[in-house]
Coordinates of C-alpha atoms in Angstrom, one line a residue:
X1 CA 84.0 109.3 256.6
X2 CA 81.1 110.8 257.9
X3 CA 81.5 114.0 260.5
X4 CA 79.0 111.9 262.4
X5 CA 79.5 107.8 262.1
X6 CA 77.6 106.0 264.1
X7 CA 77.8 102.7 264.3
X8 CA 82.3 101.7 265.4
X9 CA 82.1 97.6 264.1
X10 CA 84.9 95.9 265.6
X11 CA 86.5 92.5 264.1
X12 CA 89.4 90.5 264.6
X13 CA 92.5 91.2 263.0
X14 CA 93.9 87.8 263.2
X15 CA 90.4 86.5 260.5
X16 CA 90.6 87.7 257.5
X17 CA 87.6 86.1 256.5
X18 CA 85.6 88.3 259.1
X19 CA 87.4 91.8 258.5
X20 CA 86.4 91.0 255.2
X21 CA 82.6 90.6 255.6
X22 CA 83.4 93.6 258.4
X23 CA 83.9 96.0 255.9
X24 CA 80.5 94.8 253.6
X25 CA 78.4 94.4 256.8
X26 CA 77.6 99.0 256.3
X27 CA 79.1 100.4 259.2
X28 CA 80.3 103.9 258.9
X29 CA 83.7 102.9 261.1
X30 CA 85.4 99.1 261.3
X31 CA 88.1 98.2 263.6
X32 CA 90.6 95.9 262.9
X33 CA 91.2 95.3 266.5
X34 CA 94.8 93.3 267.1
X35 CA 94.5 93.7 270.8
X36 CA 91.4 92.0 273.5
X37 CA 90.7 89.7 270.1
X38 CA 93.9 87.8 269.4
X39 CA 95.4 85.6 271.3
X40 CA 99.2 86.3 272.7
X41 CA 100.2 83.2 270.2
X42 CA 98.7 85.0 266.7
X43 CA 99.2 88.4 268.0
X44 CA 102.5 88.6 264.3
X45 CA 100.0 86.6 262.6
X46 CA 96.7 89.0 263.1
X47 CA 99.7 92.5 262.6
X48 CA 100.4 90.6 258.9
X49 CA 97.3 89.3 257.9
X50 CA 96.4 93.3 258.4
X51 CA 99.0 94.6 257.0
X52 CA 98.3 93.2 254.2
X53 CA 94.4 93.6 253.5
X54 CA 95.0 97.2 254.1
X55 CA 98.0 97.3 251.8
X56 CA 96.0 99.4 249.6
X57 CA 93.1 102.3 250.2
X58 CA 90.1 101.0 252.2
X59 CA 87.3 103.1 253.2
X60 CA 86.8 104.6 256.7
X61 CA 89.0 101.3 258.8
X62 CA 90.3 101.8 261.6
X63 CA 93.3 99.7 263.7
X64 CA 93.3 99.2 267.7
X65 CA 96.7 98.3 267.9
X66 CA 98.0 96.9 271.1
X67 CA 98.7 98.2 274.9
X68 CA 101.7 100.7 274.5
X69 CA 102.9 99.3 277.1
X70 CA 102.9 95.7 275.4
X71 CA 105.9 93.6 273.8
X72 CA 103.9 94.2 270.2
X73 CA 102.8 98.4 270.3
X74 CA 105.7 98.6 268.0
X75 CA 105.8 96.2 266.0
X76 CA 102.1 97.4 265.4
X77 CA 102.6 101.0 264.8
X78 CA 105.5 100.5 262.8
X79 CA 103.5 97.9 260.2
X80 CA 100.3 100.3 260.0
X81 CA 101.3 102.9 260.2
X82 CA 102.5 104.2 256.5
X83 CA 99.7 101.8 255.1
X84 CA 97.1 103.2 252.8
X85 CA 93.9 101.1 253.9
X86 CA 94.3 102.9 258.0
X87 CA 92.4 105.7 258.5
X88 CA 93.0 105.9 262.7
X89 CA 94.5 103.4 265.0
X90 CA 92.7 103.1 268.5
X91 CA 94.8 103.4 270.9
X92 CA 94.0 101.2 274.3
X93 CA 94.5 102.0 278.3
X94 CA 95.6 105.6 277.2
X95 CA 96.3 106.6 281.4
X96 CA 98.0 110.0 280.4
X97 CA 98.2 112.8 277.6
X98 CA 102.4 111.7 277.8
X99 CA 101.5 108.5 275.9
X100 CA 99.3 109.8 272.7
X101 CA 101.7 112.2 271.9
X102 CA 104.3 109.7 272.0
X103 CA 102.7 108.0 269.1
X104 CA 101.8 110.9 267.6
X105 CA 105.2 111.4 266.8
X106 CA 105.4 108.1 265.3
X107 CA 102.4 108.7 263.2
X108 CA 103.1 111.4 261.1
X109 CA 99.4 113.3 261.7
X110 CA 97.4 109.8 261.4
X111 CA 94.5 109.7 263.3
X112 CA 94.5 108.7 267.0
X113 CA 90.8 107.9 269.5
X114 CA 92.5 107.1 272.6
X115 CA 90.1 104.5 274.7
X116 CA 90.2 105.2 278.2
X117 CA 89.5 101.8 280.4
X118 CA 90.9 102.6 283.8
X119 CA 90.3 104.9 286.5
X120 CA 93.7 106.5 285.7
X121 CA 92.4 107.2 282.4
X122 CA 88.7 108.3 283.8
X123 CA 90.9 110.7 285.9
X124 CA 93.2 112.7 283.0
X125 CA 90.3 112.5 280.4
X126 CA 90.9 116.2 279.8
X127 CA 94.4 116.2 279.4
X128 CA 94.0 113.0 277.1
X129 CA 91.8 114.2 275.3
X130 CA 93.9 117.6 274.7
X131 CA 96.7 116.2 274.4
X132 CA 97.9 116.8 271.0
X133 CA 96.2 117.1 267.4
X134 CA 96.4 113.8 266.1
X135 CA 94.3 113.0 268.5
X136 CA 90.8 112.8 267.2
X137 CA 87.9 111.2 269.6
X138 CA 87.8 109.7 273.4
X139 CA 85.8 107.7 274.2
X140 CA 84.9 104.6 277.1
X141 CA 86.5 100.8 277.1
X142 CA 84.0 99.3 279.4
X143 CA 84.7 96.6 280.3
X144 CA 88.4 97.2 281.4
X145 CA 87.0 100.4 283.5
X146 CA 84.5 97.9 285.3
X147 CA 87.0 95.7 286.7
X148 CA 89.6 98.3 287.2
X149 CA 86.8 100.1 289.6
X150 CA 84.9 97.1 290.2
X151 CA 82.0 97.7 289.7
X152 CA 78.8 95.5 289.5
X153 CA 75.8 97.1 288.6
X154 CA 76.2 98.8 285.6
X155 CA 74.5 102.4 287.0
X156 CA 78.2 102.9 288.4
X157 CA 79.2 103.9 285.9
X158 CA 77.1 106.7 284.4
X159 CA 80.0 109.4 286.3
X160 CA 83.0 107.9 284.2
X161 CA 80.9 108.2 281.3
X162 CA 79.7 111.4 282.1
X163 CA 82.7 112.6 282.5
X164 CA 84.5 111.4 278.8
X165 CA 81.5 113.5 277.6
X166 CA 82.5 116.4 279.4
X167 CA 85.6 116.5 278.3
X168 CA 85.5 115.2 274.7
X169 CA 83.6 118.3 274.6
X170 CA 86.2 120.7 276.7
X171 CA 88.6 119.8 274.2
X172 CA 86.5 120.1 271.3
X173 CA 86.3 116.6 270.2
X174 CA 83.2 115.2 268.4
X175 CA 80.7 113.5 270.9
X176 CA 82.2 110.3 272.0
X177 CA 80.9 106.7 271.4
X178 CA 78.9 104.2 273.5
X179 CA 81.0 101.3 274.6
X180 CA 80.4 97.9 273.3
X181 CA 77.0 95.6 274.9
X182 CA 78.7 92.1 275.1
X183 CA 75.2 90.6 274.3
X184 CA 74.8 89.6 270.7
X185 CA 71.1 88.6 271.2
X186 CA 70.0 91.1 273.5
X187 CA 69.1 93.8 271.2
X188 CA 66.6 95.4 272.9
X189 CA 68.9 95.3 276.0
X190 CA 71.1 96.9 272.5
X191 CA 68.1 99.0 272.5
X192 CA 67.7 100.5 275.6
X193 CA 71.5 100.7 277.0
X194 CA 71.3 103.3 274.0
X195 CA 68.9 105.3 274.5
X196 CA 70.5 105.9 278.3
X197 CA 73.7 106.5 276.9
X198 CA 72.6 109.4 274.6
X199 CA 71.0 110.5 277.1
X200 CA 73.9 111.2 278.6
X201 CA 75.0 112.8 275.8
X202 CA 77.2 109.6 273.5
X203 CA 76.5 110.2 269.8
X204 CA 77.1 105.6 268.6
X205 CA 78.5 103.1 269.5
X206 CA 81.2 100.2 269.3
X207 CA 79.7 97.1 268.1
X208 CA 80.4 93.6 268.2
X209 CA 78.5 92.1 265.2
X210 CA 76.6 93.4 261.9
X211 CA 73.4 92.8 263.4
X212 CA 73.7 95.2 265.7
X213 CA 74.5 97.7 263.6
X214 CA 71.1 99.0 262.1
X215 CA 69.4 99.1 266.6
X216 CA 72.8 101.7 267.4
X217 CA 71.4 103.5 263.6
X218 CA 68.0 104.1 264.6
X219 CA 69.1 104.7 268.4
X220 CA 70.9 107.3 268.0
X221 CA 69.2 109.2 264.5
X222 CA 66.7 112.1 265.4
X223 CA 63.9 110.6 265.1
X224 CA 59.9 112.3 263.3
X225 CA 58.8 114.7 266.1
X226 CA 62.7 115.5 267.0
X227 CA 63.4 116.6 263.3
X228 CA 59.9 117.5 263.6
X229 CA 60.8 120.5 265.9
X230 CA 64.5 120.9 265.2
X231 CA 62.9 122.0 261.9
X232 CA 60.5 124.8 263.7
X233 CA 63.3 125.9 265.7
X234 CA 65.6 126.7 262.8
X235 CA 63.0 128.4 260.2
X236 CA 61.5 130.3 263.5
X237 CA 65.5 131.8 264.4
X238 CA 65.7 132.2 260.8
X239 CA 63.0 135.1 260.9
X240 CA 63.7 136.5 263.9
X241 CA 66.9 137.2 265.7
X242 CA 67.1 136.8 269.2
X243 CA 65.6 134.9 271.9
X244 CA 62.0 134.0 271.4
X245 CA 59.1 131.9 272.7
X246 CA 56.9 129.7 270.3
X247 CA 53.3 130.0 269.0
X248 CA 53.7 126.3 271.4
X249 CA 55.5 128.5 274.4
X250 CA 58.6 127.0 274.3
X251 CA 61.4 129.4 274.5
X252 CA 64.2 129.4 272.1
X253 CA 67.5 131.2 272.5
X254 CA 71.5 131.0 270.3
X255 CA 72.1 127.3 272.4
X256 CA 68.7 126.4 271.5
X257 CA 69.8 126.5 267.6
X258 CA 72.6 125.6 267.7
X259 CA 71.0 122.6 268.9
X260 CA 68.3 122.0 266.4
X261 CA 70.9 122.7 263.8
X262 CA 72.5 120.1 264.9
X263 CA 70.1 117.4 264.7
X264 CA 69.4 118.0 261.6
X265 CA 73.1 117.7 260.5
X266 CA 72.8 114.3 261.9
X267 CA 70.2 113.3 260.3
X268 CA 71.4 114.4 257.1
X269 CA 74.6 113.1 257.9
X270 CA 76.5 115.6 256.9

């Protein structure tokens, strides 16, 4: 997987033909969903279909298992952990570091990603983010969090968003991807929402339809102006160490140079 995945495409685990299409859609990561997208009476089928699909190596496929306190989670972990096609597990509704540790102890180093979807999960964001070396990332599940908090306006989630972004950085994890934009027809709204998320510090976004992928990628990749500015900063830093001012008056120091280097790496996706 690229160190800078920008698109995470969710697809229902009980619909194998749709999963097959998703694998060819060009997302950086495909997330086969056994939880929200699957009705209770189809959980066993979804797990079996996913296990069959991932019984051979597949590039960049994660599985969102059922909530850890649900009657299906144990079977999900038992069936999926040893499969060569599973490159990560996404754990919904994580509310404590102990939950992460319990799963990590059963999954033999498989990369884990915790979804924070409740007030308690947000409150414990850093302890969850730093719970275990197998945890590779955290992210928000905004639909459930919105319901838990009783938030009606989108701006009401910004504090929680920032809390998760800061917790990820403090735990030395990658910046979290933004949660899904639920209206697959509203590409203009998706672009505007991505711009806001990028300004907060998110990197990339979850998607629920392939048509959302190019909008997300475009929103989070550096613009031509950002690339030009980053190249200027890095070249100036090579010529002279320490803090300095560019001809346009911009002051640069080590932190500014590091940010410029990250911009260039993101553009190369390496």
